[in-house]
Coordinates of C-alpha atoms and ligand atoms in Angstrom, one line a residue:
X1 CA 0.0 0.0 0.0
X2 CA 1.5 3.6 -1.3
X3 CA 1.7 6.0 0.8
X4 CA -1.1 7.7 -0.3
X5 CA 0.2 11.8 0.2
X6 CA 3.1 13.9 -1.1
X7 CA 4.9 16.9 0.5
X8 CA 4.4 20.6 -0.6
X9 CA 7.7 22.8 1.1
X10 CA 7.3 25.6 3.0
X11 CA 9.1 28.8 1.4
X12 CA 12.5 30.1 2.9
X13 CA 9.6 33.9 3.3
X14 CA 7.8 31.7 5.8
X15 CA 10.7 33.5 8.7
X16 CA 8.6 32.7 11.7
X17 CA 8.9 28.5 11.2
X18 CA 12.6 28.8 10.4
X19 CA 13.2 31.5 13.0
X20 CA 11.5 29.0 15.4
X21 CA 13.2 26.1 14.2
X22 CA 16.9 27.0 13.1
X23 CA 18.6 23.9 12.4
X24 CA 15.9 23.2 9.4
X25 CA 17.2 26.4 7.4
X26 CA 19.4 24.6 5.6
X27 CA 17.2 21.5 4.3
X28 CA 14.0 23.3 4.9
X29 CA 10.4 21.7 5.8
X30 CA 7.4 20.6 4.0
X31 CA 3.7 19.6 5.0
X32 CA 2.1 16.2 3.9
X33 CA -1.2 15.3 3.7
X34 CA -4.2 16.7 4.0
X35 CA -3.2 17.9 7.6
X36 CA -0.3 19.7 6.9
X37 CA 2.3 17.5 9.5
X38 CA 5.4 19.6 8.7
X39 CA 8.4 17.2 9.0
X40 CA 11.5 18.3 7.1
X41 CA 11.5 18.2 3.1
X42 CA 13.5 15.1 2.8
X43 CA 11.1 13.3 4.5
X44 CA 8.9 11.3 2.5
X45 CA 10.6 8.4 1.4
X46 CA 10.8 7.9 5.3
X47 CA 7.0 8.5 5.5
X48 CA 6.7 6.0 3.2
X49 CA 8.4 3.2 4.7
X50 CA 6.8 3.7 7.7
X51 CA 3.6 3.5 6.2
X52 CA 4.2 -0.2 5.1
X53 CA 5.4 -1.4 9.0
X54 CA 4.0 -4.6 9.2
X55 CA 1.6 -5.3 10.9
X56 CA 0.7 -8.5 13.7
X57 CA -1.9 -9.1 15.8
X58 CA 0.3 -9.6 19.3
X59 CA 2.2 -6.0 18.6
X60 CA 1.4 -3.1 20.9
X61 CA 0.8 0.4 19.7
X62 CA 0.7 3.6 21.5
X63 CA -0.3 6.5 19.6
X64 CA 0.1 10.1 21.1
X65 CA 0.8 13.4 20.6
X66 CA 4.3 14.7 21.7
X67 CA 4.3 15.4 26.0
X68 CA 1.1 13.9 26.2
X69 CA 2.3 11.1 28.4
X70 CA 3.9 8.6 26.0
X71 CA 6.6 7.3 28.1
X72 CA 4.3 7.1 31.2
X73 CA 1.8 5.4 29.3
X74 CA 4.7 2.8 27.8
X75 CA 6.0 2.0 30.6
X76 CA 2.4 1.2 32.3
X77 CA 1.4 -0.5 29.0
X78 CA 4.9 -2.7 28.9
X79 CA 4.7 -3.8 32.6
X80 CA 1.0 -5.2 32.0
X81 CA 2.0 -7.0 28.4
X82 CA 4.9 -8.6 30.3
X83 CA 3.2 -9.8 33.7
X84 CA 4.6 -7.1 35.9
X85 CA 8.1 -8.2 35.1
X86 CA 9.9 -5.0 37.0
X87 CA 13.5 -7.0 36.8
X88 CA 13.2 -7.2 33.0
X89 CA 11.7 -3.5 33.1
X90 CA 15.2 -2.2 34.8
X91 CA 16.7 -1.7 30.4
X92 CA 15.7 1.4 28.8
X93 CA 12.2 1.8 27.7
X94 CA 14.0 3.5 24.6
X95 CA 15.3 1.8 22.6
X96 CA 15.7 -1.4 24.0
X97 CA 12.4 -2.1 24.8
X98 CA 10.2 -0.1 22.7
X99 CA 10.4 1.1 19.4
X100 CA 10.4 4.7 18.7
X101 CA 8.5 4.7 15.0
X102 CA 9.3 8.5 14.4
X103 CA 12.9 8.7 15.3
X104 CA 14.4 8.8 11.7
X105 CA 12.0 11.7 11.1
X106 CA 13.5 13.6 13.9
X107 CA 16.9 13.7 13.2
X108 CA 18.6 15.5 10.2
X109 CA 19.6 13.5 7.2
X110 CA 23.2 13.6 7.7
X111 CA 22.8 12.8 11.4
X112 CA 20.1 9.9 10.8
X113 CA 22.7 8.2 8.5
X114 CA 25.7 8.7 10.7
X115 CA 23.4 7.1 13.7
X116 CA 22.6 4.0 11.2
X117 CA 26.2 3.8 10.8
X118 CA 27.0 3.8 14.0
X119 CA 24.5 0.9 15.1
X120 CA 22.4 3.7 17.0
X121 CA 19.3 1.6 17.7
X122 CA 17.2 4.1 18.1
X123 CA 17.0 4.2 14.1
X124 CA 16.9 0.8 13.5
X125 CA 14.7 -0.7 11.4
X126 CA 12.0 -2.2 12.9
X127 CA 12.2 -4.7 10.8
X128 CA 15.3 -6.0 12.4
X129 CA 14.4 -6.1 15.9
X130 CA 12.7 -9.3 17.7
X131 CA 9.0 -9.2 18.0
X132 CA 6.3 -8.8 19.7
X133 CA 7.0 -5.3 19.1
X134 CA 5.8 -2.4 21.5
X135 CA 6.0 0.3 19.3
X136 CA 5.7 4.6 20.3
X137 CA 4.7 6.9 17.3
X138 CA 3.8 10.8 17.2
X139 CA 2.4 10.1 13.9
X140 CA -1.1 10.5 13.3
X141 CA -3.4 7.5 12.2
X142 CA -3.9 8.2 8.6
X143 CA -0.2 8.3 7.8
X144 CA 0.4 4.8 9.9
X145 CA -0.6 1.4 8.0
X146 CA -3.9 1.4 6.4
X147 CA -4.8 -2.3 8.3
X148 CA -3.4 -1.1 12.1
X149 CA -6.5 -0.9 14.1
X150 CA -8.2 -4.0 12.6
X151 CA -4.9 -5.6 13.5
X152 CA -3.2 -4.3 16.2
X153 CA -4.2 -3.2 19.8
X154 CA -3.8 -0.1 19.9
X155 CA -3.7 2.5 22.5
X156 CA -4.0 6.2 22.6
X157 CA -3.1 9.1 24.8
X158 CA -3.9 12.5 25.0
X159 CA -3.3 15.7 27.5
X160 CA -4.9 19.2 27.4
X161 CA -2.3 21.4 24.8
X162 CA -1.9 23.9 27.4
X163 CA 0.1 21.5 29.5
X164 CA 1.4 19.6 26.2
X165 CA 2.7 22.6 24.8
X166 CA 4.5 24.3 27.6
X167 CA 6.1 20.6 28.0
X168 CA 7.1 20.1 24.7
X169 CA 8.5 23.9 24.6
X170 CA 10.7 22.7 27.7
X171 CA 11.8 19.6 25.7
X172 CA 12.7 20.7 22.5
X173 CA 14.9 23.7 24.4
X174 CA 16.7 21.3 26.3
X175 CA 17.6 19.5 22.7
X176 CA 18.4 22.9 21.2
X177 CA 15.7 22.4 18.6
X178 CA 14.3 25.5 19.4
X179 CA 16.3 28.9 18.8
X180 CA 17.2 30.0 22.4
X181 CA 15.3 33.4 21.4
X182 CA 11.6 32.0 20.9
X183 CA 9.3 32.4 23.9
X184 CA 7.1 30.0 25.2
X185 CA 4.1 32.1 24.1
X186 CA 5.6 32.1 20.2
X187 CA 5.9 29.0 20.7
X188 CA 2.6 28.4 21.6
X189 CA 1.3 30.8 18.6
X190 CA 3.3 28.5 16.1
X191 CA 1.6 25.2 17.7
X192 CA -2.2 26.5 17.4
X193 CA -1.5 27.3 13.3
X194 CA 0.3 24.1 13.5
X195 CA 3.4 25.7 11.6
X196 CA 5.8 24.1 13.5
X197 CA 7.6 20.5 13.5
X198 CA 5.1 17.6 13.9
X199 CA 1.7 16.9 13.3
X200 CA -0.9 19.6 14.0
X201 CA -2.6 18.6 18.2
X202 CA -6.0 18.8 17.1
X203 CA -6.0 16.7 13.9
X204 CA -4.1 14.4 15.6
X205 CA -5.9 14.2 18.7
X206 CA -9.1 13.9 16.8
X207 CA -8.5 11.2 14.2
X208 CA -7.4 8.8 17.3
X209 CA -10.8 10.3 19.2
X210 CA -13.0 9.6 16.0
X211 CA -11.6 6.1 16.5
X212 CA -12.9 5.7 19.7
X213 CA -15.2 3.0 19.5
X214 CA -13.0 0.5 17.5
X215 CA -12.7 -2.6 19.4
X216 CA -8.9 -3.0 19.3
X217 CA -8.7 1.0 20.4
X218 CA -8.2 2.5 24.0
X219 CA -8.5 6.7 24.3
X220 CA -7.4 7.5 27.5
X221 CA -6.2 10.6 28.6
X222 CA -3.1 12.2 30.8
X223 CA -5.4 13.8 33.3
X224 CA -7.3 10.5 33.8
X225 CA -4.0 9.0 34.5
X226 CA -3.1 12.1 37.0
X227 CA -6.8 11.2 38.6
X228 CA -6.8 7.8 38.8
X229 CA -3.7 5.9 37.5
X230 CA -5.3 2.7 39.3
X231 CA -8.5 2.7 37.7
X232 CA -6.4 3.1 34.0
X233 CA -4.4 0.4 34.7
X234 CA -7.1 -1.3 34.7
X235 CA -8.5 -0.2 31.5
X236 CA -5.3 -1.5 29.7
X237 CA -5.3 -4.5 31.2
X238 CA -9.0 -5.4 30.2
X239 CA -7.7 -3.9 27.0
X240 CA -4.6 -6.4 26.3
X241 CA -6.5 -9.5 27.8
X242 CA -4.5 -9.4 31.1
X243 CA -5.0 -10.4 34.6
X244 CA -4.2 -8.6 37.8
X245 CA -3.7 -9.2 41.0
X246 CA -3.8 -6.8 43.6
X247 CA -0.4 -6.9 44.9
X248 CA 0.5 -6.4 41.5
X249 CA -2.1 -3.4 40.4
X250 CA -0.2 -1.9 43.7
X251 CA 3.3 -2.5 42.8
X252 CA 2.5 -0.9 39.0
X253 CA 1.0 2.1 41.0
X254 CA 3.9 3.0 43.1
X255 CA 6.0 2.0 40.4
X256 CA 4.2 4.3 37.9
X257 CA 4.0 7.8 40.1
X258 CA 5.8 10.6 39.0
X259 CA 7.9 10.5 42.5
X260 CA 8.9 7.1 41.1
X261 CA 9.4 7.8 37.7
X262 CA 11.1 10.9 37.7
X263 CA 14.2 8.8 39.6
X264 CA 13.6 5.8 37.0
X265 CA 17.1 6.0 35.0
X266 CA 15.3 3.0 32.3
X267 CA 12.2 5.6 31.5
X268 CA 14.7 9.6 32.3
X269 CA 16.0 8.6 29.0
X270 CA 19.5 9.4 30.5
X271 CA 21.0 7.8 27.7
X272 CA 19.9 10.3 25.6
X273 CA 21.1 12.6 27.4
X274 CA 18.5 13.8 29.8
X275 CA 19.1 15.0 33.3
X276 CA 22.3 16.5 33.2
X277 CA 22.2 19.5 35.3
X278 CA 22.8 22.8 33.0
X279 CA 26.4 23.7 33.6
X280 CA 26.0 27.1 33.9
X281 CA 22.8 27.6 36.4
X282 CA 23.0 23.6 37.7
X283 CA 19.0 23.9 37.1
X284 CA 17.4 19.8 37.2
X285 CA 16.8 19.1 33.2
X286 CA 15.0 16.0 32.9
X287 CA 12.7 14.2 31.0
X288 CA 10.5 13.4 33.8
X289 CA 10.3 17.3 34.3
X290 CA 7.2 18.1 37.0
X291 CA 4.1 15.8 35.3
X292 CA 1.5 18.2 36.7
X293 CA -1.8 19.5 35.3
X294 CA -2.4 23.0 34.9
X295 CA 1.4 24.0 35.1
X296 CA 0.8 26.0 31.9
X297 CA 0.2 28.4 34.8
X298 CA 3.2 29.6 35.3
X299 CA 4.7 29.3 31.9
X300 CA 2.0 31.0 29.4
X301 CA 0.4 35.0 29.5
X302 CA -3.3 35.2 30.1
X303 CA -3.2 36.2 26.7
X304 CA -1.9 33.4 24.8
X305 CA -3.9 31.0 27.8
X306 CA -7.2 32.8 26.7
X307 CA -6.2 32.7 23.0
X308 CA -5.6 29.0 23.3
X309 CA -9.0 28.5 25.5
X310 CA -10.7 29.9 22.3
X311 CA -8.7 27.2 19.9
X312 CA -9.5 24.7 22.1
X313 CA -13.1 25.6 22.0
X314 CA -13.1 25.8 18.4
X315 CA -11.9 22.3 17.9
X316 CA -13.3 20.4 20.4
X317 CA -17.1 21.7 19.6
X318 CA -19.3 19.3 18.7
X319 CA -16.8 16.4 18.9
X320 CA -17.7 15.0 22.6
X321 CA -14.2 15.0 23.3
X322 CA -13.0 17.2 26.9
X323 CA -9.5 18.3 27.7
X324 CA -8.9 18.8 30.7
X325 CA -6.8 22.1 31.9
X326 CA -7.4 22.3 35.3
X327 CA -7.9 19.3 38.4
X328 CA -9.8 19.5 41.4
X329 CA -6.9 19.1 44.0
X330 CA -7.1 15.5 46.0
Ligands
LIG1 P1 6.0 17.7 32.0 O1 7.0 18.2 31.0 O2 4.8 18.6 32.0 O3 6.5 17.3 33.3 P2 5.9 12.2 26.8 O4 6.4 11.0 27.4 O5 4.8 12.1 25.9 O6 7.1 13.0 26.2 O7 5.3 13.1 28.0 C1 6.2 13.7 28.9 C2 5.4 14.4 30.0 O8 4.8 13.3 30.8 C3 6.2 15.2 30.9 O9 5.4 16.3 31.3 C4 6.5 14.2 32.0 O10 6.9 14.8 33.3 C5 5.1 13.6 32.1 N1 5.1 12.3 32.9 C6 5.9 11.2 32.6 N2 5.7 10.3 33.6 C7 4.8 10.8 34.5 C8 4.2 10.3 35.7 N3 4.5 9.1 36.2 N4 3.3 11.1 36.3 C9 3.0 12.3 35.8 N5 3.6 12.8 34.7 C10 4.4 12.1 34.0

């Protein structure tokens, strides 16, 4: 099956997406599809190939847009498939024991094929890696295999864009993705027109969302996990076929809370270079950064907060679908 979209670039005169996104100047970006998922211009034979994964019935899926609680979700979603085995969890969640779909897409072309030469697995094919797979994507559902939800399990997570965006602004600083000179609330302007790396939240959000009801589908969202993290375990479980017990459902709790996680070298993605103190102000930069709802807070004006109240508004009317900015403290 072709991958059914092509990619139309976006002009060198388009100053606030390069501005925003510096290293891409050079190679420049394009959107594909019907949604517009700006990725850089080079990517489509990558697109492609990830179009035709294969597919098998005992793989794992877990669709989600960027901060919106993959690796919290993966790590929950791996302990369950694999009986609560927490010696066999202590390896890193990436690469070695899930696959990151996206990766190649993230890094430039000259970087993605000194990394393939260099055995980096975090692009290896997936091809070449033993199954069942338990496999992480960003990408949204129409530019994954045609035959995935029929086939697959397939679960997906998503968290209010205020707190998504004020995460993934943190993230992508700490990478020097971002030029040091964008603020958080440009940053959130460029995320609500969707000219910015990555697919666009709400068509992402909502293609998994119209999806709902598919038997091999689970929708669940960060703040139900912040709520109650017991009660989602739960879900999955059902969801993969898997039983229980209580000591375990306990163990996967405490395992699974931020205090825990945000000391969990496996999930920190320390070997990628997370969590090293900055050198000049010794400020704490890790993955696991404060996993709180309604931290946009702090981060966003009232203007751009209000601005993005109305987006939200815009594109959630109508579709039954509630994000969550905002939790009743326990
Ligand atoms: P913050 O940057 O707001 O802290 P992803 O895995 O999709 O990149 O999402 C990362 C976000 O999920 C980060 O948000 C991270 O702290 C949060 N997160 C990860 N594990 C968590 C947990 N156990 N409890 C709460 N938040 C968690």
């Amino acid at each position: 099956m072709e991958f059914p979209f092509t990619g139309e670039p976006i002009p060198a005169s388009e100053e606030a997406v390069y501005a925003a996104f510096p290293s891409y100047r050079q190679h420049g970006l394009a959107m594909f599809g019907p949604d517009r998922v700006v990725y850089s211009a080079d990517a489509l034979p990558i697109l492609q190939k990830l179009y035709q994964t294969p597919l098998h019935a005992d793989d794992l899926w877990l669709l989600t847009p960027p901060k919106c609680g993959t690796n919290w979700m993966s790590e929950l979603a791996w302990l369950v498939n694999h009986d609560c085995d927490f010696q066999a969890a202590q390896a890193y969640l990436t690469p070695d024991r899930a696959h990151f779909l996206d990766m190649p897409l993230l890094v430039s072309s000259s970087r993605r094929e000194a990394m393939v030469a260099a055995g980096n697995r975090m692009v290896m094919s997936i091809t070449d890696r033993p199954r069942p797979w338990h496999i992480q994507t960003h990408l949204p559902l129409n530019f994954l295999p045609p035959a995935l939800l029929d086939t697959c399990k397939v679960i997906s997570v998503v968290r209010n864009p205020k707190d998504a965006v004020v995460s993934l602004y943190k993230m992508l600083q700490l990478n020097d993705t971002l030029s040091p000179e964008l603020t958080v609330d440009q940053y959130a302007e460029l995320y609500m027109t969707g000219r910015r790396f990555g697919a666009p939240f709400f068509s992402n959000v909502l293609r998994a969302w119209e999806q709902r009801n598919h038997p091999n589908m689970l929708f669940v969202t960060f703040e139900e996990m912040k709520q109650d993290l017991r009660g989602v375990i739960k879900r999955v479980a059902a969801h993969l076929g898997k039983q229980l017990t209580e000591k375990q459902l306990e163990q996967l709790e405490r395992h699974l809370s931020f205090e825990s996680m945000k000391d969990n070298q496996w999930v920190n993605k320390e070997n990628l270079g997370f969590r090293k103190p900055d050198s000049s102000t010794g400020e704490r930069r890790a993955f696991m950064r404060k996993g709180q709802t309604g931290d946009w807070k702090n981060h966003l004006s009232a203007e751009v907060a209000q601005k993005m109240d109305v987006w939200m508004e815009e594109n959630l009317r109508g579709t039954g679908l509630e994000l969550v900015t905002q939790l009743p403290q326990k």
